CSV table of C-alpha atoms in Angstrom, one decimal:
chain,number,residue,atom,x,y,z
S,33,UNK,CA,-101.5,15.9,-37.1
S,34,UNK,CA,-103.5,14.7,-40.1
S,35,UNK,CA,-107.1,13.5,-39.8
S,36,UNK,CA,-106.1,9.9,-40.5
S,37,UNK,CA,-103.3,10.0,-37.9
S,38,UNK,CA,-105.7,11.5,-35.3
S,39,UNK,CA,-108.3,8.9,-36.0
S,40,UNK,CA,-105.7,6.1,-35.7
S,41,UNK,CA,-104.3,7.5,-32.5
S,42,UNK,CA,-107.8,7.7,-31.0
S,43,UNK,CA,-108.7,4.2,-32.1
S,44,UNK,CA,-105.5,2.8,-30.4
S,45,UNK,CA,-106.1,4.8,-27.2
S,46,UNK,CA,-109.7,3.6,-27.0
S,47,UNK,CA,-108.6,0.0,-27.5
S,48,UNK,CA,-106.0,0.5,-24.8
S,49,UNK,CA,-108.4,2.1,-22.3
S,50,UNK,CA,-110.9,-0.7,-22.9
S,51,UNK,CA,-108.3,-3.5,-22.5
S,52,UNK,CA,-108.8,-4.5,-26.2
S,53,UNK,CA,-105.4,-3.4,-27.5
S,54,UNK,CA,-103.1,-6.3,-28.0
S,55,UNK,CA,-100.0,-5.9,-25.9
S,56,UNK,CA,-97.1,-8.3,-26.6
S,57,UNK,CA,-96.3,-10.9,-24.1
S,58,UNK,CA,-92.8,-11.5,-22.9
S,59,UNK,CA,-91.4,-14.6,-24.8
S,60,UNK,CA,-91.6,-17.8,-22.8
S,61,UNK,CA,-87.9,-18.3,-22.6
S,62,UNK,CA,-87.5,-14.8,-21.2
S,63,UNK,CA,-90.2,-15.5,-18.6
S,64,UNK,CA,-88.4,-18.7,-17.5
S,65,UNK,CA,-85.1,-16.8,-17.3
S,66,UNK,CA,-86.6,-14.0,-15.2
S,67,UNK,CA,-88.3,-16.5,-12.9
S,68,UNK,CA,-84.9,-18.2,-12.4
S,69,UNK,CA,-83.2,-14.8,-11.7
S,70,UNK,CA,-85.8,-14.0,-9.0
S,71,UNK,CA,-85.3,-17.4,-7.3
S,72,UNK,CA,-82.7,-16.9,-4.5
S,73,UNK,CA,-81.9,-20.7,-4.6
S,74,UNK,CA,-81.3,-20.8,-8.4
S,75,UNK,CA,-77.9,-21.7,-9.6
S,76,UNK,CA,-75.9,-20.9,-12.7
S,77,UNK,CA,-76.6,-24.4,-13.9
S,78,UNK,CA,-80.3,-23.8,-13.6
S,79,UNK,CA,-80.0,-20.7,-15.8
S,80,UNK,CA,-77.7,-22.5,-18.3
S,81,UNK,CA,-80.3,-25.3,-18.6
S,82,UNK,CA,-83.0,-22.9,-19.6
S,83,UNK,CA,-80.9,-20.8,-22.0
S,84,UNK,CA,-79.4,-23.9,-23.7
S,85,UNK,CA,-82.9,-24.9,-24.9
S,86,UNK,CA,-82.5,-22.0,-27.4
S,87,UNK,CA,-79.4,-22.7,-29.5
S,88,UNK,CA,-79.5,-19.3,-31.3
S,89,UNK,CA,-79.8,-17.4,-28.0
S,90,UNK,CA,-77.0,-19.5,-26.5
S,91,UNK,CA,-74.6,-18.8,-29.4
S,92,UNK,CA,-75.3,-15.0,-29.2
S,93,UNK,CA,-74.6,-14.9,-25.5
S,94,UNK,CA,-71.2,-16.6,-26.1
S,95,UNK,CA,-70.5,-14.0,-28.8
S,96,UNK,CA,-71.2,-11.2,-26.4
S,97,UNK,CA,-68.8,-12.6,-23.8
S,98,UNK,CA,-66.1,-12.8,-26.5
S,99,UNK,CA,-66.9,-9.3,-27.9
S,100,UNK,CA,-65.1,-6.0,-27.1
S,101,UNK,CA,-68.0,-5.2,-24.7
S,102,UNK,CA,-66.5,-7.6,-22.1
S,103,UNK,CA,-63.0,-8.3,-23.4
S,104,UNK,CA,-62.8,-11.8,-22.1
S,105,UNK,CA,-59.1,-12.7,-21.3
S,106,UNK,CA,-59.5,-16.0,-23.1
S,107,UNK,CA,-62.0,-17.2,-25.6
S,108,UNK,CA,-65.2,-18.6,-24.2
S,109,UNK,CA,-66.5,-21.6,-26.1
S,110,UNK,CA,-69.5,-22.9,-24.2
S,111,UNK,CA,-72.6,-21.4,-22.5
S,112,UNK,CA,-71.8,-22.6,-19.0
S,113,UNK,CA,-68.5,-20.7,-19.1
S,114,UNK,CA,-70.2,-17.7,-20.6
S,115,UNK,CA,-72.8,-17.5,-17.9
S,116,UNK,CA,-70.3,-18.1,-15.2
S,117,UNK,CA,-68.2,-15.2,-16.5
S,118,UNK,CA,-71.2,-12.8,-16.8
S,119,UNK,CA,-72.8,-13.8,-13.6
S,120,UNK,CA,-76.5,-14.4,-12.9
S,121,UNK,CA,-77.8,-10.8,-13.2
S,122,UNK,CA,-75.9,-9.8,-16.4
S,123,UNK,CA,-76.7,-13.2,-18.0
S,124,UNK,CA,-80.4,-12.8,-17.2
S,125,UNK,CA,-80.7,-9.2,-18.5
S,126,UNK,CA,-78.8,-10.0,-21.6
S,127,UNK,CA,-80.8,-13.2,-22.4
S,128,UNK,CA,-84.2,-11.4,-21.7
S,129,UNK,CA,-83.2,-8.6,-24.1
S,130,UNK,CA,-82.0,-10.8,-26.8
S,131,UNK,CA,-85.1,-13.1,-26.5
S,132,UNK,CA,-87.3,-10.1,-27.4
S,133,UNK,CA,-86.0,-10.1,-31.0
S,134,UNK,CA,-88.6,-12.7,-31.9
S,135,UNK,CA,-91.3,-10.2,-31.3
S,136,UNK,CA,-89.9,-7.9,-34.0
S,137,UNK,CA,-91.4,-9.8,-36.9
S,138,UNK,CA,-94.5,-9.5,-39.1
S,139,UNK,CA,-96.1,-11.1,-42.1
S,140,UNK,CA,-96.7,-7.8,-43.9
S,141,UNK,CA,-93.5,-6.8,-45.9
S,142,UNK,CA,-93.7,-3.1,-45.0
S,143,UNK,CA,-94.4,-3.7,-41.3
S,144,UNK,CA,-91.7,-6.4,-41.1
S,145,UNK,CA,-89.2,-3.9,-42.6
S,146,UNK,CA,-90.1,-1.3,-40.0
S,147,UNK,CA,-89.7,-3.9,-37.2
S,148,UNK,CA,-86.3,-4.9,-38.6
S,149,UNK,CA,-85.2,-1.3,-38.7
S,150,UNK,CA,-86.6,-0.7,-35.2
S,151,UNK,CA,-84.7,-3.7,-33.8
S,152,UNK,CA,-81.5,-2.5,-35.4
S,153,UNK,CA,-81.9,1.0,-33.9
S,154,UNK,CA,-82.6,-0.6,-30.5
S,155,UNK,CA,-79.4,-2.6,-30.9
S,156,UNK,CA,-77.4,0.6,-31.7
S,157,UNK,CA,-78.8,2.4,-28.7
S,158,UNK,CA,-78.4,-0.7,-26.5
S,159,UNK,CA,-74.7,-1.1,-27.3
S,160,UNK,CA,-74.0,2.6,-26.9
S,161,UNK,CA,-75.9,2.7,-23.6
S,162,UNK,CA,-73.9,-0.2,-22.3
S,163,UNK,CA,-70.5,1.2,-23.1
S,164,UNK,CA,-71.7,4.6,-21.7
S,165,UNK,CA,-72.6,2.8,-18.5
S,166,UNK,CA,-69.2,1.3,-18.3
S,167,UNK,CA,-67.6,4.6,-19.0
S,168,UNK,CA,-69.7,6.7,-16.6
S,169,UNK,CA,-70.6,4.2,-13.9
S,170,UNK,CA,-74.1,5.5,-13.9
S,171,UNK,CA,-75.7,2.0,-14.0
S,172,UNK,CA,-74.8,-1.6,-14.6
S,173,UNK,CA,-73.8,-2.3,-18.2
S,174,UNK,CA,-76.3,-5.2,-18.3
S,175,UNK,CA,-79.2,-2.9,-17.1
S,176,UNK,CA,-78.2,-0.3,-19.7
S,177,UNK,CA,-78.1,-2.9,-22.4
S,178,UNK,CA,-81.6,-4.1,-21.5
S,179,UNK,CA,-82.9,-0.6,-21.2
S,180,UNK,CA,-81.8,0.2,-24.7
S,181,UNK,CA,-83.5,-2.9,-26.1
S,182,UNK,CA,-86.8,-2.1,-24.5
S,183,UNK,CA,-87.0,1.7,-24.8
S,184,UNK,CA,-89.2,1.6,-28.0
S,185,UNK,CA,-91.3,-1.5,-27.3
S,186,UNK,CA,-94.4,0.7,-27.4
S,187,UNK,CA,-94.1,0.8,-31.2
S,188,UNK,CA,-95.0,-3.0,-31.4
S,189,UNK,CA,-98.8,-2.7,-30.7
S,190,UNK,CA,-99.0,0.2,-33.1
S,191,UNK,CA,-97.4,-1.8,-35.8
S,192,UNK,CA,-99.6,-4.8,-35.0
S,193,UNK,CA,-102.6,-2.5,-35.4
S,194,UNK,CA,-101.2,-1.2,-38.7
S,195,UNK,CA,-100.8,-4.7,-40.0
S,196,UNK,CA,-104.5,-5.3,-39.6
S,197,UNK,CA,-105.4,-1.9,-41.2
S,198,UNK,CA,-103.9,-2.0,-44.7
S,199,UNK,CA,-104.7,1.7,-45.5
S,200,UNK,CA,-102.4,2.7,-42.7
S,201,UNK,CA,-99.6,0.4,-43.7
S,202,UNK,CA,-99.1,2.2,-47.0
S,203,UNK,CA,-99.0,5.6,-45.4
S,204,UNK,CA,-95.6,5.9,-43.8
S,205,UNK,CA,-96.0,9.4,-42.6
S,206,UNK,CA,-99.2,8.7,-40.7
S,207,UNK,CA,-97.7,5.6,-39.2
S,208,UNK,CA,-94.5,7.5,-38.1
S,209,UNK,CA,-96.6,10.2,-36.6
S,210,UNK,CA,-98.7,7.8,-34.5
S,211,UNK,CA,-95.7,5.9,-33.3
S,212,UNK,CA,-94.0,9.1,-32.3
S,213,UNK,CA,-97.1,10.2,-30.4
S,214,UNK,CA,-98.0,7.0,-28.6
S,215,UNK,CA,-95.0,4.7,-28.2
S,216,UNK,CA,-93.7,6.1,-24.9
S,217,UNK,CA,-97.0,5.6,-23.0
S,218,UNK,CA,-97.6,2.2,-24.7
S,219,UNK,CA,-94.1,1.1,-23.8
S,220,UNK,CA,-94.7,2.0,-20.2
S,221,UNK,CA,-98.0,0.0,-20.3
S,222,UNK,CA,-96.2,-3.0,-21.7
S,223,UNK,CA,-93.4,-3.0,-19.2
S,224,UNK,CA,-95.9,-2.6,-16.3
S,225,UNK,CA,-97.8,-5.6,-17.6
S,226,UNK,CA,-94.6,-7.5,-17.6
S,227,UNK,CA,-93.9,-6.4,-14.0
S,228,UNK,CA,-90.6,-4.8,-14.9
S,229,UNK,CA,-88.9,-2.7,-12.2
S,230,UNK,CA,-89.7,1.0,-12.2
S,231,UNK,CA,-86.2,2.0,-13.4
S,232,UNK,CA,-87.0,0.2,-16.7
S,233,UNK,CA,-90.6,1.4,-16.9
S,234,UNK,CA,-89.5,5.0,-16.7
S,235,UNK,CA,-87.2,4.6,-19.7
S,236,UNK,CA,-89.7,4.7,-22.6
S,237,UNK,CA,-91.7,7.3,-20.8
S,238,UNK,CA,-88.9,9.8,-20.3
S,239,UNK,CA,-86.0,9.1,-22.7
S,240,UNK,CA,-87.1,12.0,-24.9
S,241,UNK,CA,-87.5,14.4,-21.9
S,242,UNK,CA,-84.4,16.5,-22.3
S,243,UNK,CA,-85.4,18.9,-19.5
S,244,UNK,CA,-85.7,16.3,-16.8
S,245,UNK,CA,-83.6,16.9,-13.7
S,246,UNK,CA,-83.1,13.7,-11.6
S,247,UNK,CA,-80.8,13.8,-8.6
S,248,UNK,CA,-78.2,11.7,-10.3
S,249,UNK,CA,-77.5,10.0,-13.7
S,250,UNK,CA,-79.7,7.0,-14.4
S,251,UNK,CA,-80.8,4.5,-17.1
S,252,UNK,CA,-83.0,7.2,-18.8
S,253,UNK,CA,-80.0,9.5,-19.2
S,254,UNK,CA,-77.9,6.6,-20.7
S,255,UNK,CA,-80.6,5.7,-23.2
S,256,UNK,CA,-81.2,9.4,-24.0
S,257,UNK,CA,-77.6,10.1,-24.7
S,258,UNK,CA,-77.2,6.8,-26.6
S,259,UNK,CA,-80.0,7.9,-28.9
S,260,UNK,CA,-78.4,11.3,-29.5
S,261,UNK,CA,-75.1,9.6,-30.3
S,262,UNK,CA,-76.7,6.9,-32.5
S,263,UNK,CA,-78.7,9.4,-34.5
S,264,UNK,CA,-76.5,12.5,-34.6
S,265,UNK,CA,-76.0,12.1,-38.4
S,266,UNK,CA,-79.6,11.2,-39.1
S,267,UNK,CA,-82.2,13.4,-40.8
S,268,UNK,CA,-84.6,13.8,-37.8
S,269,UNK,CA,-85.2,15.7,-34.6
S,270,UNK,CA,-82.6,13.8,-32.7
S,271,UNK,CA,-79.9,15.0,-35.0
S,272,UNK,CA,-81.1,18.6,-34.6
S,273,UNK,CA,-81.1,18.6,-30.8
S,274,UNK,CA,-78.7,21.0,-29.1
S,275,UNK,CA,-76.5,18.9,-26.9
S,276,UNK,CA,-75.5,21.8,-24.7
S,277,UNK,CA,-79.1,22.1,-23.6
S,278,UNK,CA,-79.3,18.4,-22.5
S,279,UNK,CA,-78.4,18.2,-18.8
S,280,UNK,CA,-77.9,14.4,-19.1
S,281,UNK,CA,-74.5,15.1,-20.5
S,282,UNK,CA,-73.5,17.0,-17.3
S,283,UNK,CA,-74.8,14.2,-15.1
S,284,UNK,CA,-72.9,11.6,-17.1
S,285,UNK,CA,-69.8,13.9,-17.1
S,286,UNK,CA,-69.7,13.8,-20.9
S,287,UNK,CA,-68.7,16.6,-23.3
S,288,UNK,CA,-71.3,18.2,-25.5
S,289,UNK,CA,-69.0,18.5,-28.5
S,290,UNK,CA,-70.3,16.0,-31.1
S,291,UNK,CA,-66.8,15.3,-32.4
S,292,UNK,CA,-65.2,14.8,-29.0
S,293,UNK,CA,-62.5,12.1,-29.0
S,294,UNK,CA,-64.3,10.1,-26.3
S,295,UNK,CA,-67.2,9.5,-28.7
S,296,UNK,CA,-65.0,8.1,-31.4
S,297,UNK,CA,-63.7,5.5,-28.9
S,298,UNK,CA,-67.1,4.7,-27.6
S,299,UNK,CA,-68.6,4.5,-31.1
S,300,UNK,CA,-65.9,2.0,-32.2
S,301,UNK,CA,-66.4,-0.1,-29.1
S,302,UNK,CA,-70.2,-0.1,-29.4
S,303,UNK,CA,-70.1,-0.9,-33.1
S,304,UNK,CA,-67.9,-4.0,-32.5
S,305,UNK,CA,-70.0,-5.0,-29.5
S,306,UNK,CA,-73.3,-4.6,-31.3
S,307,UNK,CA,-72.1,-6.9,-34.1
S,308,UNK,CA,-71.9,-9.6,-31.5
S,309,UNK,CA,-75.5,-9.6,-30.3
S,310,UNK,CA,-77.7,-7.8,-33.0
């Protein structure tokens, strides 16, 4: 690691340990949605009333219901029907995930570009994790979708730090190194501060741990394999990973051949689904 990268890394860790590092807050609409989901007396109408306050979010949820991800038997044209078809849990997880997009913005052009690219990658991984969940039954498709959207949240405070330190903004290599080193632990800290369940908190911390051996397939496995699929043609370490050495494939009962027919089908489904919500 370069001297600059090490300095930046230490500055961020010091700020985190002294509670001076800015950690993003969950968007207000997402907080309201989660509060409704946790209320045993809440109704679908209560949830619809909250989501309908955000017209863009409402429209995207309707698109998801009509996408290949769910294959609605007939076109859904309004939010109430969409939420009724999805159910409370799925609607809440989807809405919370989509509401997070507003956090992936910055005033600096270079940082904003990085955030845009990060959200697009999260979208790819999220769509793939969701279709993998449906294919494998390892978790709910809604949970997998949300896990994909939050697995790199730890990059946000780093990019916020970079925006206020212009020398770092122009140094892409240093910024990439720091993000790679710190985003997992920071992601865990953010999700803990948001009181997310442990199954989600574990995702940013372990999705790059190819040697992990849980008792059964879980959300981490889905996000890990989704990343390997999404980046298998990229020019990075993910593309170079030997799939045969990744035990998550075995737990998900998936082949380790990169050109296996099942991945062509899942890629197509995920691509069309992703276009509906990202």
